[in-house]
C-alpha cells in the first residue's frame, strides 16, 4: 500500500493506482481501465482506496485482466451488432431494388390514375337509361361515343383485364401504380354484381308480373354509375396527391392482399410470401 501511496496521505488516488500498476506490470494501462478497477475496489465510493480496500498486486492484476476480457467481449458483441446491422441494411437495399416501394414521382401519380379508365368504361353499360332520357346532354353524348368505341374493339374487356394483370406483376412500377392497377381490376369485378342483380330482378319481375321493376332497375343502374364515378374520383384525387387510395370498402382490402412488398423476399432475393410479422399483424387486427 505504501508503494502505491506516493503522497503518503493514507489513500490511493486514480493517478497513484495507475503509476503503481504500470510499474508492477511494466506496461502502459489506459486510464479508463484504472478507473474501472478503482470503482470495483472503492467500497465507500469516495474516489480513492483506503488500506482496507486495497488488495495485493496479484489480485489487482487479476482484476485488471478481468476488465480487459470484459472490454474485449463488449467490443466483440458491438462488432457483431454492427456487422448484423450492415447485413440487414444490405438485405433491405436488395429487397428495395427488387420492388419499387419508393415515394411516387409526379409521373407515377399521373400514370397511377390511368387504370381507372377500365372500370369507368365498363360502368357506362349501366348509363343506358340515363343516356336515353337525356339525348341532348353533352355528357350523355360523350359517354355514348366512348362506350361505343370501347365496345367496337373485339374482346376489349378481356384485353384490358389481361393487360392490367400483366402490368400489376411488374415490380419495377411504383407501388402506387401497382396498387391502383389491382384496385381498378377489383372495382371492375364489382360491376358484375349489380348486373347480376338487375338480371335477376328483371327475371323475377317478369315471371311474377310485378310492376315497377323497370324503375327499380333504372335507379340501380344510376346508382352503379354514380358510385363508380365517386370511387374513381376519390382514388384519382388521392393518388394525384401522392397517397394510396386504400379506403374503398372491400375493394381496397382485396387489392392490398395482392400487393408484393419488399419483406416478401428472403435474403437471397427469392419471393417467399408475407413475413411472419405481417401475418401476425393481420391476425391481431382480426382479433
Coordinates of C-alpha atoms in Angstrom, one line a residue:
X1 CA 0.0 0.0 0.0
X2 CA 2.8 2.4 0.9
X3 CA 4.4 1.9 -2.5
X4 CA 1.2 3.0 -4.2
X5 CA 0.5 5.9 -1.8
X6 CA 3.0 8.3 -3.4
X7 CA 2.0 11.4 -1.4
X8 CA 1.6 9.4 1.9
X9 CA -1.9 10.8 2.6
X10 CA -3.3 7.4 3.6
X11 CA -5.3 6.9 0.3
X12 CA -4.5 5.8 -3.2
X13 CA -5.9 8.0 -5.9
X14 CA -6.6 7.0 -9.5
X15 CA -3.3 8.5 -10.7
X16 CA -1.3 6.8 -7.9
X17 CA -3.0 3.5 -8.7
X18 CA -2.1 3.9 -12.4
X19 CA 1.5 4.7 -11.7
X20 CA 1.8 1.7 -9.3
X21 CA 0.3 -0.8 -11.6
X22 CA 2.3 0.3 -14.6
X23 CA 5.4 -0.2 -12.6
X24 CA 4.3 -3.6 -11.4
X25 CA 3.2 -4.8 -14.9
X26 CA 5.8 -2.8 -16.8
X27 CA 3.2 -1.8 -19.3
X28 CA 1.0 1.2 -20.1
X29 CA -2.5 0.9 -18.9
X30 CA -5.4 3.0 -20.3
X31 CA -6.8 5.5 -17.8
X32 CA -10.3 4.1 -18.4
X33 CA -9.3 0.6 -17.1
X34 CA -7.7 2.1 -14.0
X35 CA -10.9 4.0 -13.3
X36 CA -13.0 0.8 -13.7
X37 CA -10.6 -1.1 -11.4
X38 CA -10.9 1.6 -8.7
X39 CA -14.7 1.6 -8.9
X40 CA -14.7 -2.1 -8.3
X41 CA -12.5 -1.7 -5.2
X42 CA -13.8 1.6 -3.8
X43 CA -16.3 0.2 -1.3
X44 CA -17.3 3.6 0.2
X45 CA -17.3 5.4 -3.2
X46 CA -15.1 8.3 -2.2
X47 CA -12.9 8.1 -5.3
X48 CA -9.8 6.7 -3.6
X49 CA -8.6 3.5 -2.0
X50 CA -8.1 3.1 1.8
X51 CA -5.9 0.5 3.4
X52 CA -8.8 -1.9 4.0
X53 CA -10.0 -1.5 0.3
X54 CA -6.6 -2.2 -1.1
X55 CA -5.7 -5.7 -2.5
X56 CA -2.5 -7.4 -3.3
X57 CA -0.7 -6.6 -6.5
X58 CA -1.5 -10.1 -7.9
X59 CA -5.2 -9.5 -7.1
X60 CA -5.1 -6.1 -8.8
X61 CA -3.5 -7.7 -11.9
X62 CA -6.2 -10.4 -12.0
X63 CA -9.0 -7.9 -11.7
X64 CA -7.3 -5.8 -14.4
X65 CA -7.1 -8.9 -16.7
X66 CA -10.8 -9.5 -16.0
X67 CA -11.6 -5.9 -17.0
X68 CA -9.6 -6.4 -20.2
X69 CA -11.6 -9.6 -21.0
X70 CA -14.9 -7.8 -20.4
X71 CA -13.9 -4.9 -22.7
X72 CA -12.9 -7.4 -25.4
X73 CA -16.3 -9.3 -25.0
X74 CA -18.2 -6.0 -25.3
X75 CA -16.1 -4.9 -28.3
X76 CA -16.8 -8.3 -29.9
X77 CA -20.6 -8.0 -29.3
X78 CA -20.6 -4.5 -30.7
X79 CA -18.7 -5.7 -33.8
X80 CA -21.2 -8.5 -34.2
X81 CA -24.1 -6.0 -33.8
X82 CA -22.6 -3.6 -36.4
X83 CA -22.0 -6.4 -38.8
X84 CA -25.6 -7.7 -38.4
X85 CA -26.9 -4.2 -38.9
X86 CA -24.8 -3.8 -42.1
X87 CA -26.0 -7.2 -43.4
X88 CA -29.7 -6.2 -42.6
X89 CA -29.1 -2.9 -44.4
X90 CA -27.7 -4.7 -47.5
X91 CA -30.7 -7.2 -47.5
X92 CA -33.1 -4.3 -47.2
X93 CA -31.4 -2.4 -50.0
X94 CA -31.5 -5.6 -52.1
X95 CA -35.2 -6.0 -51.4
X96 CA -35.9 -2.4 -52.2
X97 CA -34.1 -2.9 -55.5
X98 CA -36.4 -5.8 -56.4
X99 CA -39.6 -3.9 -55.5
X100 CA -40.3 -0.2 -56.3
X101 CA -41.7 0.9 -53.0
X102 CA -40.3 4.4 -53.2
X103 CA -42.3 7.6 -52.9
X104 CA -44.2 8.2 -56.2
X105 CA -42.8 10.8 -58.6
X106 CA -45.1 13.3 -60.4
X107 CA -45.3 11.0 -63.4
X108 CA -46.1 8.0 -61.2
X109 CA -49.0 9.9 -59.7
X110 CA -50.5 10.7 -63.1
X111 CA -49.9 7.2 -64.5
X112 CA -51.5 5.6 -61.4
X113 CA -54.8 7.2 -62.3
X114 CA -55.0 5.7 -65.8
X115 CA -56.0 2.1 -64.8
X116 CA -59.4 3.5 -63.6
X117 CA -60.4 4.1 -67.2
X118 CA -61.1 0.3 -67.3
X119 CA -63.9 0.3 -64.7
X120 CA -65.0 3.7 -65.9
X121 CA -65.7 2.5 -69.4
X122 CA -67.3 -0.7 -68.2
X123 CA -69.6 1.2 -65.9
X124 CA -71.0 3.0 -68.8
X125 CA -73.1 0.0 -69.7
X126 CA -75.3 1.0 -66.8
X127 CA -75.7 4.5 -68.1
X128 CA -78.1 3.4 -70.8
X129 CA -81.4 4.6 -69.1
X130 CA -79.9 8.0 -68.2
X131 CA -78.4 8.5 -71.7
X132 CA -81.7 7.5 -73.3
X133 CA -83.6 10.0 -71.3
X134 CA -81.1 12.8 -71.9
X135 CA -80.2 12.5 -75.6
X136 CA -79.2 16.2 -76.0
X137 CA -76.9 16.2 -73.0
X138 CA -73.2 16.7 -73.9
X139 CA -72.0 14.3 -71.2
X140 CA -74.5 11.7 -72.4
X141 CA -73.3 12.0 -75.9
X142 CA -69.6 11.8 -74.9
X143 CA -70.4 8.7 -72.7
X144 CA -72.2 7.1 -75.6
X145 CA -69.3 7.7 -78.0
X146 CA -66.7 6.5 -75.5
X147 CA -68.6 3.3 -74.8
X148 CA -69.3 2.7 -78.5
X149 CA -65.6 3.0 -79.3
X150 CA -64.6 0.8 -76.4
X151 CA -67.1 -1.9 -77.4
X152 CA -66.0 -1.7 -81.0
X153 CA -62.7 -3.3 -80.1
X154 CA -63.1 -7.1 -80.1
X155 CA -62.7 -8.6 -76.6
X156 CA -61.9 -5.1 -75.3
X157 CA -62.8 -6.0 -71.7
X158 CA -60.7 -9.2 -71.7
X159 CA -57.8 -7.4 -73.4
X160 CA -57.9 -4.6 -70.8
X161 CA -58.1 -7.1 -68.0
X162 CA -55.1 -9.2 -69.1
X163 CA -53.0 -6.1 -69.9
X164 CA -53.6 -4.7 -66.4
X165 CA -53.0 -8.1 -64.8
X166 CA -49.7 -8.3 -66.6
X167 CA -48.6 -4.8 -65.6
X168 CA -49.5 -5.4 -62.0
X169 CA -46.8 -8.0 -61.8
X170 CA -44.1 -5.6 -63.0
X171 CA -42.4 -4.8 -59.7
X172 CA -40.4 -2.0 -61.3
X173 CA -43.6 0.0 -61.4
X174 CA -44.1 2.3 -58.4
X175 CA -46.2 0.8 -55.6
X176 CA -48.9 3.4 -56.1
X177 CA -49.3 2.4 -59.8
X178 CA -49.4 -1.3 -59.0
X179 CA -51.9 -0.7 -56.2
X180 CA -54.2 1.3 -58.4
X181 CA -54.0 -1.3 -61.2
X182 CA -55.1 -4.0 -58.7
X183 CA -57.9 -1.8 -57.3
X184 CA -59.1 -0.9 -60.8
X185 CA -59.3 -4.7 -61.6
X186 CA -61.3 -5.5 -58.5
X187 CA -63.5 -2.4 -59.0
X188 CA -64.3 -3.8 -62.5
X189 CA -65.1 -7.2 -60.9
X190 CA -67.5 -5.5 -58.6
X191 CA -69.5 -4.2 -61.5
X192 CA -70.7 -7.7 -62.2
X193 CA -72.7 -7.8 -59.0
X194 CA -75.3 -5.1 -59.9
X195 CA -75.6 -6.5 -63.4
X196 CA -76.5 -9.9 -62.0
X197 CA -78.9 -8.3 -59.5
X198 CA -80.6 -6.4 -62.4
X199 CA -80.9 -9.5 -64.4
X200 CA -82.4 -11.5 -61.5
X201 CA -84.8 -8.6 -60.7
X202 CA -85.9 -8.4 -64.3
X203 CA -86.5 -12.1 -64.5
X204 CA -88.4 -12.3 -61.2
X205 CA -90.5 -9.2 -62.0
X206 CA -91.3 -10.6 -65.5
X207 CA -92.2 -14.0 -64.2
X208 CA -94.4 -12.7 -61.4
X209 CA -95.8 -9.8 -63.4
X210 CA -94.6 -7.3 -60.8
X211 CA -95.0 -3.7 -61.8
X212 CA -92.2 -1.1 -61.4
X213 CA -89.2 -3.4 -61.8
X214 CA -88.0 -1.3 -64.7
X215 CA -87.9 1.8 -62.5
X216 CA -86.0 -0.1 -59.8
X217 CA -83.5 -1.4 -62.4
X218 CA -83.1 2.2 -63.7
X219 CA -82.3 3.5 -60.2
X220 CA -80.0 0.6 -59.6
X221 CA -78.1 1.5 -62.8
X222 CA -77.9 5.1 -61.9
X223 CA -76.5 4.2 -58.5
X224 CA -73.9 2.0 -60.0
X225 CA -72.7 4.8 -62.3
X226 CA -72.6 7.4 -59.6
X227 CA -70.9 5.0 -57.2
X228 CA -68.2 4.1 -59.7
X229 CA -67.7 7.8 -60.6
X230 CA -67.4 8.7 -56.9
X231 CA -64.9 5.9 -56.2
X232 CA -62.8 6.8 -59.2
X233 CA -62.9 10.5 -58.3
X234 CA -61.7 9.7 -54.7
X235 CA -59.0 7.3 -55.9
X236 CA -57.7 9.7 -58.6
X237 CA -57.6 12.7 -56.3
X238 CA -55.9 10.8 -53.5
X239 CA -53.3 9.3 -56.0
X240 CA -52.5 12.7 -57.5
X241 CA -51.7 13.9 -54.0
X242 CA -49.3 11.1 -53.6
X243 CA -51.2 8.9 -51.2
X244 CA -52.6 5.4 -51.6
X245 CA -56.4 5.4 -52.1
X246 CA -57.0 2.4 -49.8
X247 CA -60.2 3.3 -48.1
X248 CA -62.6 1.8 -50.7
X249 CA -64.7 -0.8 -48.8
X250 CA -63.9 -4.4 -49.7
X251 CA -62.2 -3.4 -53.0
X252 CA -59.1 -1.9 -51.3
X253 CA -58.7 -4.9 -49.0
X254 CA -58.7 -7.2 -52.0
X255 CA -56.1 -5.0 -53.8
X256 CA -53.9 -4.9 -50.7
X257 CA -53.9 -8.7 -50.5
X258 CA -52.4 -8.9 -54.0
X259 CA -49.6 -6.4 -53.4
X260 CA -46.0 -7.6 -53.4
X261 CA -43.8 -5.9 -50.8
X262 CA -40.0 -6.0 -50.0
X263 CA -40.5 -8.1 -46.9
X264 CA -41.9 -10.9 -49.0
X265 CA -38.3 -11.7 -50.3
X266 CA -35.8 -13.7 -48.5
X267 CA -32.1 -12.9 -48.1
X268 CA -31.4 -14.5 -51.5
X269 CA -34.0 -12.4 -53.3
X270 CA -36.5 -15.2 -53.6
X271 CA -40.2 -14.4 -53.3
X272 CA -41.4 -16.3 -50.2
X273 CA -44.6 -14.5 -49.4
X274 CA -45.6 -12.4 -46.4
X275 CA -43.3 -12.3 -43.5
X276 CA -44.3 -13.8 -40.2
X277 CA -44.6 -10.4 -38.7
X278 CA -47.1 -9.3 -41.4
X279 CA -49.2 -12.4 -40.8
X280 CA -49.2 -11.9 -37.1
X281 CA -50.3 -8.2 -37.6
X282 CA -53.2 -9.4 -39.7
X283 CA -54.2 -12.0 -37.1
X284 CA -54.1 -9.3 -34.4
X285 CA -56.2 -7.0 -36.4
X286 CA -58.8 -9.7 -36.9
X287 CA -58.8 -10.5 -33.1

